[in-house]
Structures are given as structure tokens and as C-alpha cells.
């Protein structure tokens, strides 16, 4: 899922305090799972902004609601009438949701309430961590399912650097060396031979090059 | 929480005693306080306080919850939005939760709301978490007095009397 966390409330307040009527819009997708921008978080944020407005004397109304996903047009169509009642939508979707809302509602001021952190997984209740950098050219079959792009601080492709000490990365004693993890796993699986193969350079043109990456599946089109 | 008064709710409050003892030294306003009380402990303690004829301020309005872990952070904020001068959650003693973890969860959630209140310029002391065993009516009354006095010193909720929610 996309993992995200809420911006500090004063930063959010600075974006919306001049508005007359603000819709705090949660998203029922990934940000609900990582408890950053679901219906409950939207309700709490709207409540907090109302209380802040009372304290600071703003004349701004805040309502909250959530939709199934902010990244699919049918769900945005469903709130078009509602959005027309507001001069600002404070999106608690990921960056995709904010972009998509702004495209769909060109006359409405759309602002982000979250900082999007990446594609990650749940480590334990309340803890989420990045696992994929969406490079567009997956090589996990060569590295035992451990991604050197996201796990190695330098995204190296040819093994650990000199900063790998005792299994940790030099950037922090709390960060494991991605290549140590890869080596250990391949050794456990008796597939160290994968590390001996000489490979072509990775195709970074699939990462973020030549404009927006688009996926088209012809048979799925209407 | 729609009424604006602070009159005693002796008829509908477990353990409802007589009128509150007026606090000495503080501002004259009467705080309006909402207490979310766990059925298994604090709410029973309130009953016990009543049976024991213990006095505690009538400013405290009790809301019975099946567990302090039921208290959503949004409820604490909503109480403030609707004019409560202070809100507290009263759960079982740590380690005694009927549902094992509910009071620990409540404690973390109250802590999160305190941080949030600091961010938005409100006094975090307007919300609190207490642990009150069912067997301790005196503790219930003491918490009610202590929190009421704290809020009395703090002054009224700035949202009081305003239509905050649309």
C-alpha cells in the first residue's frame, strides 16, 4: 500500500485558515490502512481544526467525509455536488489523491493534509515501513526478494559498500545493510550463484524518465 | 451535552449526592465535565461512591462505556467542541482491564489527544486519563474533585456557547 503520515496541524492550518468552507476528505484506500487519512482521521482532523479556529478566531467551517478511493474517477464523480459547496478540499489521500482531485475539480482549491512516504507494508500494529521504490524494473528474483534499490541507502546493485559494518548501514545503527540481508538470504537458500552472474546495467529509464509512467491494458479498456 | 447549565444531575447520576462543595480560591465559574467511565470499574466505583454517600462535584457528567478502550479520540474532541470544559476517561487499574488491553489503549489515545491539543493551542490538561478500581468509591470521588478543581482553575472552554460544528 501507499504509506503516509499526517502533516503537523499548524502546517495544515496555514493552508486552509483563509478559506470559508473546507471539506476534509478522507480516502478509504491505503491511507485508511496506515491510519493516516481514513474516515476516522478526517473526522479527528476536522474537529481539531474547528477547535483551533475557535481559539484563533477564524471564520472557517470544516466538515469531513471519506470516499472509497480518491484515485478512481467514479468515486470523485460521486462527490461532485458535495465538493461544489466548498471553496477548499483538504485531501487526506496520498499525493495521487490530491493530484486527482485537483484535476477533477479545476475550480476548487485542493490541498494536501498528508506527506506521502512511499509504498510500504505493516510491520506491526501502528508501524509501517517502505518496501518498494516503484523503480519500474523489478529485480527481486535476483536478490532473494529483498530490494537493493530501497533497502540499500545508495541503491547499489553490485553488493555492499565500505559503509556496511556488522550487518548495519553506516547511515544509522538502526538501519540494516540491504546487501547483507540479500547475501544472508541467498546463502540460506543456497543461491549465492545469483551473485556471481554478470548482468547488464539496470534500465533506469523505466524509473522516472520521459514523462509520467502510464500503464495500459488494452483488454481492460471500455 | 446540549444543555448549557451546570446544575446538579443528582437524579441520573450513579452515586449522585447533594450539591457540590464549592471550591475555595478559584474562579467562580462552574466547569462542565464529561467523564467516560468503564462499566467494569469507574462506573461501578461511581455507584459505590453513591452507596457510600460520598460527595463529589455534580459538574461531572458520566458516560458509561463498555471499556475505556472504546473511547475513540474523536469523542474526546467532540465533547470539547460541544462545550465541555474538561473531559476524562476513567478505566480499570493497569493490568486489570476486563478486555486485557483496553485501558492501555485508552491511555495512549488520551496521550495522543493531549499532543494534538498542544498543537492547536489548547491546554492538554483539559483531557486526562485516570485509573479507578470498581472497589474504590473514594478514589472515584477524589478524581472527580481533583479534575473539577483543575478545570475550575483553568477557566471555561473557549468553544462554550459557540456553534462549532456545522
Coordinates of C-alpha atoms in Angstrom, one line a residue:
Chain A
X1 CA 0.0 0.0 0.0
X2 CA 0.9 3.7 -0.1
X3 CA 2.1 4.7 3.3
X4 CA 1.7 8.3 4.5
X5 CA 1.6 10.4 7.7
X6 CA -0.4 13.5 8.6
X7 CA 1.3 16.8 8.3
X8 CA 1.6 18.8 11.5
X9 CA -1.7 20.6 12.2
X10 CA -0.2 24.1 12.2
X11 CA 1.1 23.4 8.7
X12 CA -2.3 22.2 7.5
X13 CA -4.0 25.2 9.2
X14 CA -1.8 27.6 7.4
X15 CA -3.1 26.2 4.1
X16 CA -6.8 26.5 5.0
X17 CA -7.4 29.2 7.5
X18 CA -8.2 31.8 4.9
X19 CA -10.9 29.6 3.4
X20 CA -14.6 30.0 4.1
X21 CA -15.7 26.3 4.0
X22 CA -13.4 23.4 3.9
X23 CA -14.1 19.7 3.2
X24 CA -11.7 17.4 4.9
X25 CA -11.8 14.4 2.6
X26 CA -10.5 11.0 3.7
X27 CA -9.7 8.1 1.4
X28 CA -10.8 4.6 2.1
X29 CA -7.8 3.0 0.4
X30 CA -4.2 2.7 1.6
X31 CA -4.2 5.7 3.9
X32 CA -7.1 4.1 5.9
X33 CA -5.0 1.0 6.4
X34 CA -2.0 3.0 7.6
X35 CA -4.3 5.2 9.7
X36 CA -3.2 8.5 8.2
X37 CA -6.2 9.6 6.2
X38 CA -9.3 7.4 6.6
X39 CA -12.7 8.5 7.7
X40 CA -11.7 8.5 11.3
X41 CA -8.6 10.6 10.8
X42 CA -10.6 13.0 8.7
X43 CA -13.2 13.4 11.5
X44 CA -10.5 14.0 14.1
X45 CA -8.6 16.5 11.9
X46 CA -11.8 18.4 11.1
X47 CA -12.6 18.5 14.8
X48 CA -9.1 19.7 15.7
X49 CA -9.2 22.4 13.0
X50 CA -12.6 23.6 14.3
X51 CA -11.2 23.8 17.8
X52 CA -8.1 25.6 16.6
X53 CA -10.4 28.1 14.7
X54 CA -12.3 28.8 17.9
X55 CA -9.0 29.5 19.7
X56 CA -7.6 31.7 17.0
X57 CA -10.8 33.3 15.8
X58 CA -11.0 32.1 12.2
X59 CA -14.3 32.2 10.4
X60 CA -13.8 28.8 8.6
X61 CA -16.3 25.9 8.6
X62 CA -14.8 22.4 8.4
X63 CA -16.8 19.2 7.5
X64 CA -15.4 15.8 7.0
X65 CA -16.2 12.7 5.0
X66 CA -14.4 9.9 3.2
X67 CA -14.8 8.2 -0.1
X68 CA -13.9 4.7 -1.2
X69 CA -10.8 5.8 -3.1
X70 CA -9.5 9.2 -4.3
X71 CA -7.6 7.6 -7.2
X72 CA -10.6 6.4 -9.2
X73 CA -12.8 8.8 -11.2
X74 CA -16.1 7.2 -10.4
X75 CA -15.7 7.9 -6.7
X76 CA -14.8 11.6 -7.4
X77 CA -17.8 11.9 -9.7
X78 CA -19.9 10.8 -6.8
X79 CA -18.9 13.8 -4.7
X80 CA -19.0 16.4 -7.4
X81 CA -22.1 18.1 -5.9
X82 CA -20.7 18.0 -2.4
X83 CA -17.4 19.5 -3.5
X84 CA -19.2 22.3 -5.2
X85 CA -20.4 23.5 -1.7
X86 CA -16.8 24.1 -0.6
X87 CA -14.2 26.5 -1.6
X88 CA -11.4 24.1 -0.5
X89 CA -10.9 20.4 -0.3
X90 CA -8.3 19.3 2.3
X91 CA -7.4 15.8 1.0
X92 CA -6.2 13.1 3.3
X93 CA -5.4 10.9 0.4
X94 CA -1.9 10.2 -0.8
X95 CA -0.3 12.5 -3.3
X96 CA -2.1 10.7 -6.0
X97 CA -5.5 11.6 -4.4
X98 CA -4.6 15.2 -4.2
X99 CA -3.5 15.4 -7.8
X100 CA -6.5 13.5 -9.0
X101 CA -8.9 15.7 -7.0
X102 CA -7.3 18.9 -8.4
X103 CA -7.6 17.5 -12.0
X104 CA -11.3 16.5 -11.5
X105 CA -12.3 19.7 -9.7
X106 CA -10.4 22.5 -11.5
X107 CA -12.2 25.3 -9.8
X108 CA -11.7 24.0 -6.3
X109 CA -8.6 24.7 -4.2
X110 CA -7.2 21.3 -3.2
X111 CA -4.5 21.0 -0.6
X112 CA -2.7 18.0 1.0
X113 CA -3.1 17.0 4.6
X114 CA -0.6 14.2 4.4
X115 CA 3.0 13.6 3.5
X116 CA 3.2 10.5 1.3
X117 CA 6.1 8.3 2.3
X118 CA 6.1 5.6 -0.3
X119 CA 5.0 2.0 -1.0
X120 CA 5.2 0.0 2.2
X121 CA 3.9 -2.7 4.5
X122 CA 2.6 -3.1 8.0
X123 CA 5.4 -4.3 10.4
X124 CA 3.2 -4.4 13.4
X125 CA 0.1 -2.5 14.6
X126 CA 0.9 1.2 14.2
X127 CA 4.2 0.7 12.4
X128 CA 4.6 0.8 8.6
X129 CA 7.8 0.7 6.5
X130 CA 8.7 1.3 2.9
X131 CA 9.5 -1.7 0.8
X132 CA 9.3 -0.6 -2.8
X133 CA 10.6 2.5 -4.6
X134 CA 8.5 1.7 -7.8
X135 CA 11.6 1.7 -10.0
X136 CA 9.6 0.1 -12.8
X137 CA 12.2 -2.7 -13.5
X138 CA 11.9 -5.3 -10.7
X139 CA 14.9 -7.4 -10.0
X140 CA 13.7 -9.1 -6.8
X141 CA 14.1 -12.5 -8.4
X142 CA 17.8 -11.9 -8.5
X143 CA 18.1 -10.8 -4.9
X144 CA 16.1 -13.2 -2.9
X145 CA 13.1 -11.0 -2.6
X146 CA 15.0 -8.2 -0.9
X147 CA 15.1 -5.0 -2.9
X148 CA 18.6 -3.4 -3.1
X149 CA 17.0 -0.2 -4.5
X150 CA 15.0 0.5 -1.4
X151 CA 17.0 -1.4 1.3
X152 CA 20.5 -0.1 0.3
X153 CA 20.9 3.5 1.2
X154 CA 22.8 4.1 -2.0
X155 CA 20.6 1.8 -4.1
X156 CA 23.7 -0.1 -5.1
X157 CA 23.4 -3.1 -7.5
X158 CA 26.7 -4.7 -7.0
X159 CA 27.0 -5.6 -3.4
X160 CA 27.6 -3.7 -0.2
X161 CA 29.8 -0.6 0.0
X162 CA 32.5 0.0 2.6
X163 CA 30.0 1.5 4.9
X164 CA 28.5 -1.9 5.8
X165 CA 29.7 -2.9 9.2
X166 CA 28.4 -5.8 11.3
X167 CA 25.3 -6.0 9.1
X168 CA 24.4 -2.3 9.6
X169 CA 24.5 0.6 7.2
X170 CA 26.8 3.5 8.0
X171 CA 23.9 5.9 8.0
X172 CA 22.5 4.6 11.2
X173 CA 23.0 1.7 13.6
X174 CA 19.2 1.1 13.3
X175 CA 19.3 0.5 9.5
X176 CA 20.3 -2.9 8.3
X177 CA 22.6 -3.2 5.3
X178 CA 20.4 -4.2 2.4
X179 CA 23.2 -6.1 0.7
X180 CA 24.0 -8.0 3.9
X181 CA 20.3 -9.0 4.1
X182 CA 20.5 -10.1 0.4
X183 CA 23.7 -12.1 1.0
X184 CA 22.4 -13.8 4.1
X185 CA 19.1 -14.8 2.4
X186 CA 20.7 -16.1 -0.7
X187 CA 23.2 -18.1 1.4
X188 CA 20.3 -19.6 3.4
X189 CA 18.5 -20.5 0.2
X190 CA 21.8 -21.9 -1.3
X191 CA 21.5 -19.4 -4.2
X192 CA 24.7 -17.4 -3.9
X193 CA 25.3 -18.3 -7.5
X194 CA 23.0 -15.5 -8.4
X195 CA 25.6 -13.0 -7.1
X196 CA 28.2 -14.4 -9.5
X197 CA 26.3 -13.6 -12.7
X198 CA 27.5 -10.6 -14.6
X199 CA 24.5 -8.5 -15.6
X200 CA 23.6 -5.6 -17.9
X201 CA 23.1 -2.3 -16.1
X202 CA 19.7 -1.7 -14.7
X203 CA 17.3 0.1 -17.0
X204 CA 16.7 3.3 -15.1
X205 CA 14.8 4.8 -18.0
X206 CA 11.8 2.9 -16.6
X207 CA 12.0 4.7 -13.3
X208 CA 11.1 8.3 -13.9
X209 CA 12.1 9.3 -17.4
X210 CA 10.3 10.7 -20.4
X211 CA 7.2 11.9 -18.6
X212 CA 4.6 10.2 -16.5
X213 CA 4.7 6.4 -16.4
X214 CA 1.5 5.1 -17.8
X215 CA 0.2 1.5 -17.8
X216 CA -2.3 0.5 -20.5
X217 CA -4.0 -2.9 -20.5
X218 CA -5.9 -2.9 -23.8
X219 CA -8.4 -5.6 -23.0
X220 CA -9.5 -3.8 -19.8
X221 CA -10.5 -0.7 -21.7
X222 CA -14.1 0.1 -22.4
Chain B
X1 CA -24.4 17.7 26.2
X2 CA -26.7 20.1 24.6
X3 CA -27.8 21.9 27.7
X4 CA -25.7 24.8 28.8
X5 CA -26.3 24.7 32.5
X6 CA -24.2 23.2 35.2
X7 CA -26.9 22.2 37.6
X8 CA -26.6 19.1 39.6
X9 CA -27.7 15.9 37.9
X10 CA -28.4 14.0 41.0
X11 CA -31.3 12.1 39.7
X12 CA -29.5 10.5 36.8
X13 CA -26.0 10.1 38.1
X14 CA -24.9 7.0 39.9
X15 CA -23.9 8.0 43.3
X16 CA -25.4 11.4 42.8
X17 CA -25.1 13.1 46.1
X18 CA -26.1 16.6 47.1
X19 CA -24.9 19.8 45.6
X20 CA -21.2 20.2 45.0
X21 CA -19.0 21.7 47.6
X22 CA -17.8 25.0 46.2
X23 CA -14.1 25.2 45.6
X24 CA -12.3 27.9 47.5
X25 CA -10.0 30.3 45.9
X26 CA -10.7 29.5 42.2
X27 CA -12.7 31.5 39.7
X28 CA -16.4 31.4 40.3
X29 CA -17.4 29.5 37.1
X30 CA -18.8 26.0 37.3
X31 CA -17.0 23.7 35.0
X32 CA -18.9 21.2 32.9
X33 CA -17.0 18.0 32.7
X34 CA -17.6 14.8 30.7
X35 CA -16.2 11.5 32.1
X36 CA -16.2 8.4 30.0
X37 CA -16.3 5.7 32.6
X38 CA -15.7 2.0 32.1
X39 CA -18.6 -0.2 33.1
X40 CA -16.3 -2.7 34.8
X41 CA -14.5 -0.2 37.1
X42 CA -15.1 3.6 37.3
X43 CA -18.8 3.4 36.6
X44 CA -19.2 0.8 39.3
X45 CA -17.0 2.9 41.6
X46 CA -19.4 5.8 40.9
X47 CA -22.2 3.6 42.1
X48 CA -20.2 2.6 45.1
X49 CA -19.5 6.3 45.9
X50 CA -23.2 6.9 45.8
X51 CA -23.9 3.9 48.1
X52 CA -21.3 5.2 50.5
X53 CA -22.9 8.6 50.4
X54 CA -19.6 10.2 49.3
X55 CA -19.8 13.7 47.9
X56 CA -18.3 14.7 44.6
X57 CA -18.9 17.7 42.4
X58 CA -22.1 17.5 40.3
X59 CA -20.1 19.1 37.5
X60 CA -19.1 15.7 36.2
X61 CA -21.4 14.0 33.7
X62 CA -20.8 10.3 33.4
X63 CA -21.0 8.4 30.1
X64 CA -20.8 4.7 30.6
X65 CA -18.7 2.8 28.1
X66 CA -18.1 -1.0 27.9
X67 CA -14.4 -0.5 28.2
X68 CA -12.1 2.6 28.4
X69 CA -10.7 1.2 25.1
X70 CA -14.0 2.0 23.5
X71 CA -13.3 5.8 23.8
X72 CA -12.4 7.0 20.4
X73 CA -10.2 10.1 20.3
X74 CA -12.8 11.8 18.2
X75 CA -15.2 11.5 21.1
X76 CA -12.9 13.5 23.4
X77 CA -12.6 16.3 20.8
X78 CA -16.4 16.2 20.2
X79 CA -17.0 16.7 23.9
X80 CA -14.8 19.8 23.8
X81 CA -16.4 21.1 20.6
X82 CA -19.8 20.8 22.3
X83 CA -18.7 22.9 25.2
X84 CA -17.3 20.5 27.8
X85 CA -14.7 22.4 29.8
X86 CA -12.8 19.2 30.5
X87 CA -13.0 15.5 29.6
X88 CA -11.6 12.5 31.2
X89 CA -11.5 8.8 30.7
X90 CA -11.7 6.5 33.7
X91 CA -10.6 2.9 33.2
X92 CA -9.5 -0.1 35.2
X93 CA -6.2 -0.2 37.0
X94 CA -3.4 -1.2 34.7
X95 CA -3.3 -4.9 34.4
X96 CA -6.9 -5.3 35.4
X97 CA -8.7 -4.5 32.2
X98 CA -11.6 -6.8 31.6
X99 CA -10.6 -6.8 27.9
X100 CA -6.9 -7.0 28.9
X101 CA -5.5 -4.1 26.8
X102 CA -8.4 -1.5 26.7
X103 CA -7.1 0.8 29.4
X104 CA -3.6 0.9 27.9
X105 CA -5.1 1.8 24.6
X106 CA -7.2 4.5 26.2
X107 CA -4.1 5.9 27.9
X108 CA -2.2 6.1 24.6
X109 CA -5.2 7.7 22.9
X110 CA -5.6 10.3 25.6
X111 CA -1.9 11.0 25.3
X112 CA -2.3 11.5 21.5
X113 CA -5.1 13.9 22.1
X114 CA -3.1 15.8 24.6
X115 CA -0.4 16.2 22.0
X116 CA -2.9 17.3 19.4
X117 CA -4.4 19.9 21.8
X118 CA -0.9 21.3 22.3
X119 CA -0.5 21.6 18.5
X120 CA -3.8 23.6 18.2
X121 CA -3.2 25.9 21.0
X122 CA -5.4 24.3 23.6
X123 CA -4.5 23.2 27.1
X124 CA -3.6 19.5 27.1
X125 CA -4.7 19.3 30.7
X126 CA -8.3 19.6 29.6
X127 CA -8.2 15.9 28.9
X128 CA -7.0 13.2 31.2
X129 CA -6.8 9.5 31.8
X130 CA -7.5 8.0 35.3
X131 CA -7.5 4.5 36.6
X132 CA -10.2 3.8 39.2
X133 CA -10.9 0.3 40.5
X134 CA -14.6 -0.7 41.0
X135 CA -13.9 -1.3 44.7
X136 CA -12.8 2.3 45.3
X137 CA -15.7 4.7 45.5
X138 CA -13.5 7.2 47.4
X139 CA -11.0 7.2 44.6
X140 CA -13.8 8.0 42.1
X141 CA -14.9 10.9 44.2
X142 CA -11.3 12.1 44.7
X143 CA -10.7 12.0 40.9
X144 CA -13.9 13.9 40.3
X145 CA -13.0 16.6 42.8
X146 CA -9.4 16.8 41.6
X147 CA -10.3 17.2 37.9
X148 CA -13.1 19.6 38.6
X149 CA -10.8 21.8 40.6
X150 CA -8.1 21.7 37.9
X151 CA -10.6 22.8 35.2
X152 CA -12.1 25.4 37.5
X153 CA -8.6 27.0 37.8
X154 CA -8.1 26.7 34.0
X155 CA -11.3 28.6 33.1
X156 CA -14.0 27.9 30.6
X157 CA -13.7 26.2 27.3
X158 CA -13.3 28.8 24.6
X159 CA -15.8 26.9 22.5
X160 CA -18.5 27.1 25.1
X161 CA -21.7 28.7 23.8
X162 CA -20.4 28.8 20.2
X163 CA -21.8 26.7 17.4
X164 CA -18.5 25.0 16.5
X165 CA -19.9 22.1 14.4
X166 CA -21.9 22.9 11.4

